[in-house]
Amino acid sequence: MTPAALIFDVDGTLAETEELHRQAFNETFAAFGLPWRWDRALYRQLLAVAGGKERLRHYIDAYHPPAAAAASGHIAALHAAKTARYTALVDGGAARLRTGVCRLIGEARGQGIALAIATTTSLANVEALLRATLGQDGVAAFTAIGAGDMVAAKKPAPDVYGFVLERLALPAGRCVAFEDSAIGLASALAAGVPTVVTPSVYTDDQSFPGALAVLSHLGDPPAPYRHLAGAGAGDAMVDLDVLAGWLVVPG
Ligand code: XBP
Ligand code: MG
């Protein structure tokens, strides 16, 4: 069954953006005079909490960093400054789409298959990334965008997928989600959306039970994916025909 819509996670899935988020957080801490620095090992742990504001709150509560009391009342301001830094990095061309993403999005657009976004990151970040990588009409190519605080509970809760499915007016089982993390997979599966996982630099140590397929990336003709688990052992890239073969026709 050809999918009726493709729903993409953003960070780690469309592009390897987490190092840019980390850089934006650290530059913001320095600009606010906070003696905090998130190195890669710490950031890997902090990514267990989705959403920048939630991650900051968790860091303050769980790690008791210096100046936490003064900073706790300013999480919204810290996060707004971080978003401005992140979008400036992306506007400047610092992010590029992962292998196969542009090809699959182009194929879906060509065949009139709906595209959607389900992410915990802020809407401004999503729009900056889509514009920087797909061009000025990149945002308009997506029928539905679920982002940031549009829902009450972030991933791993299913809310953002529920939000997007409602706007697409499609049943979950006719769509395919693309995620890079265990919490993203949990969110999509809890909403009933079959999910392809392409682990990213910060999630390559996680496991993905219940995924339709786990692949190194979506693949392109000169760069076949590495099959990691589930469907797709004999294929080289994910396209609409391949996805149609993986989707179970509802009985
Ligand atoms: C990944 C995230 C995000 C970003 C930070 O989102 O957890 O929180 O790290 O984004 P996803 P904000 O994989 O769902 O795209 O600072 O804008 O919240
Ligand atoms: Mg992600």
PDB file of C-alpha atoms and ligand atoms in Angstrom:
ATOM      1  CA  MET A   1       0.000   0.000   0.000  1.00  0.00           C
ATOM      2  CA  THR A   2       1.535   3.331  -1.046  1.00  0.00           C
ATOM      3  CA  PRO A   3       1.696   5.619   1.990  1.00  0.00           C
ATOM      4  CA  ALA A   4      -0.749   8.532   1.965  1.00  0.00           C
ATOM      5  CA  ALA A   5       1.692  10.754   3.855  1.00  0.00           C
ATOM      6  CA  LEU A   6       5.304  10.857   4.998  1.00  0.00           C
ATOM      7  CA  ILE A   7       5.812  12.395   8.442  1.00  0.00           C
ATOM      8  CA  PHE A   8       9.342  13.510   9.267  1.00  0.00           C
ATOM      9  CA  ASP A   9      11.003  14.170  12.583  1.00  0.00           C
ATOM     10  CA  VAL A  10      13.483  17.063  12.241  1.00  0.00           C
ATOM     11  CA  ASP A  11      16.553  16.946  14.473  1.00  0.00           C
ATOM     12  CA  GLY A  12      18.712  13.953  13.643  1.00  0.00           C
ATOM     13  CA  THR A  13      16.326  12.773  10.911  1.00  0.00           C
ATOM     14  CA  LEU A  14      16.110  15.501   8.274  1.00  0.00           C
ATOM     15  CA  ALA A  15      19.594  16.694   9.213  1.00  0.00           C
ATOM     16  CA  GLU A  16      22.305  16.142  11.828  1.00  0.00           C
ATOM     17  CA  THR A  17      21.423  19.304  13.720  1.00  0.00           C
ATOM     18  CA  GLU A  18      22.160  18.401  17.335  1.00  0.00           C
ATOM     19  CA  GLU A  19      25.729  19.726  17.243  1.00  0.00           C
ATOM     20  CA  LEU A  20      24.294  23.065  16.095  1.00  0.00           C
ATOM     21  CA  HIS A  21      21.753  23.002  18.942  1.00  0.00           C
ATOM     22  CA  ARG A  22      24.570  22.223  21.393  1.00  0.00           C
ATOM     23  CA  GLN A  23      26.696  25.067  19.995  1.00  0.00           C
ATOM     24  CA  ALA A  24      23.723  27.470  20.274  1.00  0.00           C
ATOM     25  CA  PHE A  25      23.064  26.417  23.886  1.00  0.00           C
ATOM     26  CA  ASN A  26      26.728  26.876  24.861  1.00  0.00           C
ATOM     27  CA  GLU A  27      27.040  30.271  23.137  1.00  0.00           C
ATOM     28  CA  THR A  28      23.866  31.381  24.921  1.00  0.00           C
ATOM     29  CA  PHE A  29      25.191  30.275  28.325  1.00  0.00           C
ATOM     30  CA  ALA A  30      28.364  32.305  27.701  1.00  0.00           C
ATOM     31  CA  ALA A  31      26.364  35.358  26.555  1.00  0.00           C
ATOM     32  CA  PHE A  32      24.271  35.187  29.763  1.00  0.00           C
ATOM     33  CA  GLY A  33      27.419  34.888  31.887  1.00  0.00           C
ATOM     34  CA  LEU A  34      26.540  31.351  32.992  1.00  0.00           C
ATOM     35  CA  PRO A  35      29.523  29.075  33.707  1.00  0.00           C
ATOM     36  CA  TRP A  36      27.850  26.099  31.991  1.00  0.00           C
ATOM     37  CA  ARG A  37      29.195  24.118  29.085  1.00  0.00           C
ATOM     38  CA  TRP A  38      27.479  21.069  27.594  1.00  0.00           C
ATOM     39  CA  ASP A  39      30.079  18.690  26.172  1.00  0.00           C
ATOM     40  CA  ARG A  40      29.122  15.832  23.856  1.00  0.00           C
ATOM     41  CA  ALA A  41      28.939  13.191  26.595  1.00  0.00           C
ATOM     42  CA  LEU A  42      26.654  15.324  28.752  1.00  0.00           C
ATOM     43  CA  TYR A  43      24.527  16.375  25.774  1.00  0.00           C
ATOM     44  CA  ARG A  44      23.980  12.714  24.837  1.00  0.00           C
ATOM     45  CA  GLN A  45      22.455  12.224  28.297  1.00  0.00           C
ATOM     46  CA  LEU A  46      20.477  15.465  28.187  1.00  0.00           C
ATOM     47  CA  LEU A  47      18.884  14.462  24.864  1.00  0.00           C
ATOM     48  CA  ALA A  48      16.783  11.978  26.837  1.00  0.00           C
ATOM     49  CA  VAL A  49      14.641  15.044  27.562  1.00  0.00           C
ATOM     50  CA  ALA A  50      12.970  16.405  24.413  1.00  0.00           C
ATOM     51  CA  GLY A  51      12.566  20.147  23.938  1.00  0.00           C
ATOM     52  CA  GLY A  52      15.100  22.856  24.710  1.00  0.00           C
ATOM     53  CA  LYS A  53      13.210  24.533  27.571  1.00  0.00           C
ATOM     54  CA  GLU A  54      12.466  21.153  29.160  1.00  0.00           C
ATOM     55  CA  ARG A  55      16.131  20.140  28.705  1.00  0.00           C
ATOM     56  CA  LEU A  56      17.321  23.317  30.435  1.00  0.00           C
ATOM     57  CA  ARG A  57      14.919  22.759  33.350  1.00  0.00           C
ATOM     58  CA  HIS A  58      16.060  19.133  33.653  1.00  0.00           C
ATOM     59  CA  TYR A  59      19.730  20.199  33.605  1.00  0.00           C
ATOM     60  CA  ILE A  60      19.191  22.739  36.386  1.00  0.00           C
ATOM     61  CA  ASP A  61      17.157  20.316  38.513  1.00  0.00           C
ATOM     62  CA  ALA A  62      19.263  17.185  37.999  1.00  0.00           C
ATOM     63  CA  TYR A  63      22.799  18.587  37.816  1.00  0.00           C
ATOM     64  CA  HIS A  64      22.583  21.589  40.201  1.00  0.00           C
ATOM     65  CA  PRO A  65      24.969  23.718  38.126  1.00  0.00           C
ATOM     66  CA  PRO A  66      26.399  26.978  39.536  1.00  0.00           C
ATOM     67  CA  ALA A  67      24.075  30.007  39.143  1.00  0.00           C
ATOM     68  CA  ALA A  68      21.064  27.705  38.738  1.00  0.00           C
ATOM     69  CA  ALA A  69      18.854  29.681  41.137  1.00  0.00           C
ATOM     70  CA  ALA A  70      19.403  32.920  39.206  1.00  0.00           C
ATOM     71  CA  ALA A  71      18.922  31.239  35.819  1.00  0.00           C
ATOM     72  CA  SER A  72      15.800  29.238  36.701  1.00  0.00           C
ATOM     73  CA  GLY A  73      13.518  32.248  36.320  1.00  0.00           C
ATOM     74  CA  HIS A  74      14.969  33.026  32.912  1.00  0.00           C
ATOM     75  CA  ILE A  75      14.553  29.753  31.043  1.00  0.00           C
ATOM     76  CA  ALA A  76      12.210  31.294  28.478  1.00  0.00           C
ATOM     77  CA  ALA A  77      14.674  34.149  27.802  1.00  0.00           C
ATOM     78  CA  LEU A  78      17.631  31.758  27.612  1.00  0.00           C
ATOM     79  CA  HIS A  79      15.719  29.554  25.192  1.00  0.00           C
ATOM     80  CA  ALA A  80      14.626  32.468  22.988  1.00  0.00           C
ATOM     81  CA  ALA A  81      18.259  33.593  22.735  1.00  0.00           C
ATOM     82  CA  LYS A  82      19.320  30.029  21.930  1.00  0.00           C
ATOM     83  CA  THR A  83      16.691  29.819  19.172  1.00  0.00           C
ATOM     84  CA  ALA A  84      17.974  33.074  17.641  1.00  0.00           C
ATOM     85  CA  ARG A  85      21.534  31.702  17.630  1.00  0.00           C
ATOM     86  CA  TYR A  86      20.460  28.345  16.195  1.00  0.00           C
ATOM     87  CA  THR A  87      18.374  29.845  13.376  1.00  0.00           C
ATOM     88  CA  ALA A  88      21.253  32.185  12.475  1.00  0.00           C
ATOM     89  CA  LEU A  89      23.566  29.157  12.161  1.00  0.00           C
ATOM     90  CA  VAL A  90      21.038  27.338   9.961  1.00  0.00           C
ATOM     91  CA  ASP A  91      20.303  30.444   7.864  1.00  0.00           C
ATOM     92  CA  GLY A  92      24.059  30.660   7.288  1.00  0.00           C
ATOM     93  CA  GLY A  93      24.063  27.191   5.700  1.00  0.00           C
ATOM     94  CA  ALA A  94      25.433  25.158   8.618  1.00  0.00           C
ATOM     95  CA  ALA A  95      22.986  22.245   8.170  1.00  0.00           C
ATOM     96  CA  ARG A  96      22.458  19.916   5.250  1.00  0.00           C
ATOM     97  CA  LEU A  97      19.900  17.186   4.676  1.00  0.00           C
ATOM     98  CA  ARG A  98      20.889  13.603   5.439  1.00  0.00           C
ATOM     99  CA  THR A  99      21.436  11.132   2.606  1.00  0.00           C
ATOM    100  CA  GLY A 100      18.223  10.291   0.739  1.00  0.00           C
ATOM    101  CA  VAL A 101      16.010  12.883   2.425  1.00  0.00           C
ATOM    102  CA  CYS A 102      15.933  15.370  -0.462  1.00  0.00           C
ATOM    103  CA  ARG A 103      15.352  12.584  -2.996  1.00  0.00           C
ATOM    104  CA  LEU A 104      12.454  11.037  -1.036  1.00  0.00           C
ATOM    105  CA  ILE A 105      10.820  14.417  -0.366  1.00  0.00           C
ATOM    106  CA  GLY A 106      11.141  15.256  -4.074  1.00  0.00           C
ATOM    107  CA  GLU A 107       9.592  11.935  -5.060  1.00  0.00           C
ATOM    108  CA  ALA A 108       6.653  12.467  -2.686  1.00  0.00           C
ATOM    109  CA  ARG A 109       6.093  16.011  -3.967  1.00  0.00           C
ATOM    110  CA  GLY A 110       6.183  14.728  -7.556  1.00  0.00           C
ATOM    111  CA  GLN A 111       3.552  12.088  -6.829  1.00  0.00           C
ATOM    112  CA  GLY A 112       1.283  14.263  -4.689  1.00  0.00           C
ATOM    113  CA  ILE A 113       1.964  12.307  -1.475  1.00  0.00           C
ATOM    114  CA  ALA A 114       1.417  14.557   1.554  1.00  0.00           C
ATOM    115  CA  LEU A 115       4.408  15.638   3.624  1.00  0.00           C
ATOM    116  CA  ALA A 116       4.342  16.548   7.309  1.00  0.00           C
ATOM    117  CA  ILE A 117       6.652  17.359  10.220  1.00  0.00           C
ATOM    118  CA  ALA A 118       6.370  16.021  13.788  1.00  0.00           C
ATOM    119  CA  THR A 119       9.077  17.497  16.004  1.00  0.00           C
ATOM    120  CA  THR A 120       9.778  18.721  19.517  1.00  0.00           C
ATOM    121  CA  THR A 121      11.963  21.556  18.293  1.00  0.00           C
ATOM    122  CA  SER A 122      10.668  25.109  17.885  1.00  0.00           C
ATOM    123  CA  LEU A 123       8.717  26.115  14.759  1.00  0.00           C
ATOM    124  CA  ALA A 124      11.273  28.852  13.944  1.00  0.00           C
ATOM    125  CA  ASN A 125      14.000  26.192  13.806  1.00  0.00           C
ATOM    126  CA  VAL A 126      11.951  23.940  11.503  1.00  0.00           C
ATOM    127  CA  GLU A 127      11.145  26.779   9.117  1.00  0.00           C
ATOM    128  CA  ALA A 128      14.787  27.926   9.018  1.00  0.00           C
ATOM    129  CA  LEU A 129      15.963  24.401   8.198  1.00  0.00           C
ATOM    130  CA  LEU A 130      13.330  23.806   5.498  1.00  0.00           C
ATOM    131  CA  ARG A 131      14.081  27.155   3.840  1.00  0.00           C
ATOM    132  CA  ALA A 132      17.867  26.689   4.025  1.00  0.00           C
ATOM    133  CA  THR A 133      17.795  23.176   2.582  1.00  0.00           C
ATOM    134  CA  LEU A 134      14.723  23.019   0.302  1.00  0.00           C
ATOM    135  CA  GLY A 135      14.449  26.661  -0.772  1.00  0.00           C
ATOM    136  CA  GLN A 136      11.882  29.404  -0.191  1.00  0.00           C
ATOM    137  CA  ASP A 137       8.928  27.071  -0.941  1.00  0.00           C
ATOM    138  CA  GLY A 138      10.310  24.404   1.423  1.00  0.00           C
ATOM    139  CA  VAL A 139       7.886  25.231   4.242  1.00  0.00           C
ATOM    140  CA  ALA A 140       4.844  25.312   1.934  1.00  0.00           C
ATOM    141  CA  ALA A 141       5.700  21.793   0.706  1.00  0.00           C
ATOM    142  CA  PHE A 142       4.543  20.452   4.081  1.00  0.00           C
ATOM    143  CA  THR A 143       0.784  20.056   4.551  1.00  0.00           C
ATOM    144  CA  ALA A 144       1.057  19.885   8.347  1.00  0.00           C
ATOM    145  CA  ILE A 145       3.761  20.931  10.789  1.00  0.00           C
ATOM    146  CA  GLY A 146       3.584  19.892  14.440  1.00  0.00           C
ATOM    147  CA  ALA A 147       6.378  21.576  16.417  1.00  0.00           C
ATOM    148  CA  GLY A 148       7.522  22.711  19.853  1.00  0.00           C
ATOM    149  CA  ASP A 149       4.813  23.982  22.157  1.00  0.00           C
ATOM    150  CA  MET A 150       1.916  23.288  19.751  1.00  0.00           C
ATOM    151  CA  VAL A 151       1.149  20.267  21.919  1.00  0.00           C
ATOM    152  CA  ALA A 152       1.088  19.914  25.694  1.00  0.00           C
ATOM    153  CA  ALA A 153       3.315  16.859  25.996  1.00  0.00           C
ATOM    154  CA  LYS A 154       6.478  16.446  23.923  1.00  0.00           C
ATOM    155  CA  LYS A 155       7.941  13.145  22.663  1.00  0.00           C
ATOM    156  CA  PRO A 156       7.904  10.342  23.779  1.00  0.00           C
ATOM    157  CA  ALA A 157       4.206  11.246  24.239  1.00  0.00           C
ATOM    158  CA  PRO A 158       2.194  10.658  21.032  1.00  0.00           C
ATOM    159  CA  ASP A 159       0.648  14.160  21.079  1.00  0.00           C
ATOM    160  CA  VAL A 160       2.618  15.699  18.211  1.00  0.00           C
ATOM    161  CA  TYR A 161       1.797  12.768  15.927  1.00  0.00           C
ATOM    162  CA  GLY A 162      -1.881  12.982  16.942  1.00  0.00           C
ATOM    163  CA  PHE A 163      -1.797  16.713  16.143  1.00  0.00           C
ATOM    164  CA  VAL A 164      -0.307  16.099  12.679  1.00  0.00           C
ATOM    165  CA  LEU A 165      -2.623  13.159  11.835  1.00  0.00           C
ATOM    166  CA  GLU A 166      -5.636  15.291  12.699  1.00  0.00           C
ATOM    167  CA  ARG A 167      -4.475  18.005  10.304  1.00  0.00           C
ATOM    168  CA  LEU A 168      -3.677  15.482   7.581  1.00  0.00           C
ATOM    169  CA  ALA A 169      -7.099  13.869   8.204  1.00  0.00           C
ATOM    170  CA  LEU A 170      -5.504  10.465   7.691  1.00  0.00           C
ATOM    171  CA  PRO A 171      -5.471   7.275   9.749  1.00  0.00           C
ATOM    172  CA  ALA A 172      -2.105   6.547  11.351  1.00  0.00           C
ATOM    173  CA  GLY A 173      -1.667   3.219   9.558  1.00  0.00           C
ATOM    174  CA  ARG A 174      -1.711   4.845   6.106  1.00  0.00           C
ATOM    175  CA  CYS A 175       1.252   7.090   6.955  1.00  0.00           C
ATOM    176  CA  VAL A 176       4.943   6.422   7.507  1.00  0.00           C
ATOM    177  CA  ALA A 177       7.015   8.274  10.112  1.00  0.00           C
ATOM    178  CA  PHE A 178      10.771   8.836   9.936  1.00  0.00           C
ATOM    179  CA  GLU A 179      12.621   9.154  13.238  1.00  0.00           C
ATOM    180  CA  ASP A 180      16.197   8.916  14.519  1.00  0.00           C
ATOM    181  CA  SER A 181      15.712   8.338  18.251  1.00  0.00           C
ATOM    182  CA  ALA A 182      14.118   5.947  20.720  1.00  0.00           C
ATOM    183  CA  ILE A 183      11.888   8.687  22.145  1.00  0.00           C
ATOM    184  CA  GLY A 184      10.807   9.710  18.651  1.00  0.00           C
ATOM    185  CA  LEU A 185      10.032   6.102  17.764  1.00  0.00           C
ATOM    186  CA  ALA A 186       8.050   5.678  20.983  1.00  0.00           C
ATOM    187  CA  SER A 187       6.016   8.795  20.152  1.00  0.00           C
ATOM    188  CA  ALA A 188       5.205   7.679  16.595  1.00  0.00           C
ATOM    189  CA  LEU A 189       4.384   4.091  17.585  1.00  0.00           C
ATOM    190  CA  ALA A 190       2.162   5.271  20.447  1.00  0.00           C
ATOM    191  CA  ALA A 191       0.180   7.199  17.829  1.00  0.00           C
ATOM    192  CA  GLY A 192       0.029   4.051  15.647  1.00  0.00           C
ATOM    193  CA  VAL A 193       2.280   5.299  12.827  1.00  0.00           C
ATOM    194  CA  PRO A 194       4.602   2.706  11.208  1.00  0.00           C
ATOM    195  CA  THR A 195       8.105   4.115  11.600  1.00  0.00           C
ATOM    196  CA  VAL A 196      11.408   3.916   9.757  1.00  0.00           C
ATOM    197  CA  VAL A 197      14.385   4.752  11.983  1.00  0.00           C
ATOM    198  CA  THR A 198      17.662   6.199  10.712  1.00  0.00           C
ATOM    199  CA  PRO A 199      19.837   6.536  13.842  1.00  0.00           C
ATOM    200  CA  SER A 200      21.881   9.740  14.088  1.00  0.00           C
ATOM    201  CA  VAL A 201      25.198  10.634  15.730  1.00  0.00           C
ATOM    202  CA  TYR A 202      23.616  11.005  19.160  1.00  0.00           C
ATOM    203  CA  THR A 203      21.253   7.996  18.944  1.00  0.00           C
ATOM    204  CA  ASP A 204      23.409   5.308  17.305  1.00  0.00           C
ATOM    205  CA  ASP A 205      23.736   3.525  20.675  1.00  0.00           C
ATOM    206  CA  GLN A 206      19.957   3.187  21.166  1.00  0.00           C
ATOM    207  CA  SER A 207      17.698   0.258  20.268  1.00  0.00           C
ATOM    208  CA  PHE A 208      14.513   0.565  18.245  1.00  0.00           C
ATOM    209  CA  PRO A 209      12.053  -2.264  18.961  1.00  0.00           C
ATOM    210  CA  GLY A 210       8.892  -2.076  16.868  1.00  0.00           C
ATOM    211  CA  ALA A 211      10.419  -0.058  14.018  1.00  0.00           C
ATOM    212  CA  LEU A 212       9.353  -0.976  10.484  1.00  0.00           C
ATOM    213  CA  ALA A 213      13.002  -0.774   9.453  1.00  0.00           C
ATOM    214  CA  VAL A 214      16.237   0.506  10.995  1.00  0.00           C
ATOM    215  CA  LEU A 215      18.664   1.814   8.356  1.00  0.00           C
ATOM    216  CA  SER A 216      21.908   3.814   8.434  1.00  0.00           C
ATOM    217  CA  HIS A 217      20.150   6.498   6.326  1.00  0.00           C
ATOM    218  CA  LEU A 218      17.497   6.608   3.582  1.00  0.00           C
ATOM    219  CA  GLY A 219      20.013   5.897   0.814  1.00  0.00           C
ATOM    220  CA  ASP A 220      20.700   7.487  -2.544  1.00  0.00           C
ATOM    221  CA  PRO A 221      21.749   5.842  -5.823  1.00  0.00           C
ATOM    222  CA  PRO A 222      25.479   6.456  -5.213  1.00  0.00           C
ATOM    223  CA  ALA A 223      25.167   5.788  -1.458  1.00  0.00           C
ATOM    224  CA  PRO A 224      23.112   2.712  -0.512  1.00  0.00           C
ATOM    225  CA  TYR A 225      21.980   2.456   3.102  1.00  0.00           C
ATOM    226  CA  ARG A 226      23.302  -0.100   5.536  1.00  0.00           C
ATOM    227  CA  HIS A 227      20.484  -2.335   6.776  1.00  0.00           C
ATOM    228  CA  LEU A 228      20.426  -2.556  10.581  1.00  0.00           C
ATOM    229  CA  ALA A 229      17.110  -4.272  11.476  1.00  0.00           C
ATOM    230  CA  GLY A 230      13.583  -4.966  10.284  1.00  0.00           C
ATOM    231  CA  ALA A 231      12.472  -4.592   6.660  1.00  0.00           C
ATOM    232  CA  GLY A 232      14.748  -3.508   3.829  1.00  0.00           C
ATOM    233  CA  ALA A 233      17.525  -6.093   3.995  1.00  0.00           C
ATOM    234  CA  GLY A 234      17.579  -6.485   0.202  1.00  0.00           C
ATOM    235  CA  ASP A 235      17.146  -2.856  -0.791  1.00  0.00           C
ATOM    236  CA  ALA A 236      19.549   0.065  -1.204  1.00  0.00           C
ATOM    237  CA  MET A 237      17.343   3.115  -0.736  1.00  0.00           C
ATOM    238  CA  VAL A 238      13.924   4.024   0.596  1.00  0.00           C
ATOM    239  CA  ASP A 239      11.492   5.198  -2.070  1.00  0.00           C
ATOM    240  CA  LEU A 240       7.704   5.140  -2.366  1.00  0.00           C
ATOM    241  CA  ASP A 241       7.661   1.691  -4.017  1.00  0.00           C
ATOM    242  CA  VAL A 242       9.825   0.230  -1.263  1.00  0.00           C
ATOM    243  CA  LEU A 243       7.623   1.809   1.424  1.00  0.00           C
ATOM    244  CA  ALA A 244       4.496   0.450  -0.309  1.00  0.00           C
ATOM    245  CA  GLY A 245       5.951  -3.042   0.036  1.00  0.00           C
ATOM    246  CA  TRP A 246       6.550  -2.564   3.751  1.00  0.00           C
ATOM    247  CA  LEU A 247       3.135  -1.151   4.643  1.00  0.00           C
ATOM    248  CA  VAL A 248       0.510  -3.690   5.617  1.00  0.00           C
ATOM    249  CA  VAL A 249      -2.840  -3.207   3.901  1.00  0.00           C
ATOM    250  CA  PRO A 250      -5.440  -2.779   6.678  1.00  0.00           C
ATOM    251  CA  GLY A 251      -7.755  -5.844   6.770  1.00  0.00           C
TER     252      GLY A 251
HETATM  253  C1  XBP B   1      15.016  17.095  19.053  1.00  0.00           C
HETATM  254  C2  XBP B   1      15.043  17.855  20.274  1.00  0.00           C
HETATM  255  C3  XBP B   1      14.989  19.323  20.263  1.00  0.00           C
HETATM  256  C4  XBP B   1      16.267  20.102  20.030  1.00  0.00           C
HETATM  257  C5  XBP B   1      16.142  21.449  20.687  1.00  0.00           C
HETATM  258  O1  XBP B   1      13.823  17.346  18.354  1.00  0.00           O
HETATM  259  O2  XBP B   1      15.015  17.266  21.316  1.00  0.00           O
HETATM  260  O3  XBP B   1      14.552  19.610  21.541  1.00  0.00           O
HETATM  261  O4  XBP B   1      17.374  19.440  20.577  1.00  0.00           O
HETATM  262  O5  XBP B   1      15.082  22.154  20.185  1.00  0.00           O
HETATM  263  P1  XBP B   1      13.256  16.310  17.217  1.00  0.00           P
HETATM  264  P2  XBP B   1      14.463  23.456  20.930  1.00  0.00           P
HETATM  265  O6  XBP B   1      14.201  15.165  17.105  1.00  0.00           O
HETATM  266  O7  XBP B   1      11.892  15.909  17.712  1.00  0.00           O
HETATM  267  O8  XBP B   1      13.174  17.130  15.944  1.00  0.00           O
HETATM  268  O9  XBP B   1      15.566  24.098  21.715  1.00  0.00           O
HETATM  269  O10 XBP B   1      13.933  24.340  19.833  1.00  0.00           O
HETATM  270  O11 XBP B   1      13.342  22.984  21.837  1.00  0.00           O
HETATM  271 MG    MG B   2      15.077  13.442  16.255  1.00  0.00          MG
END
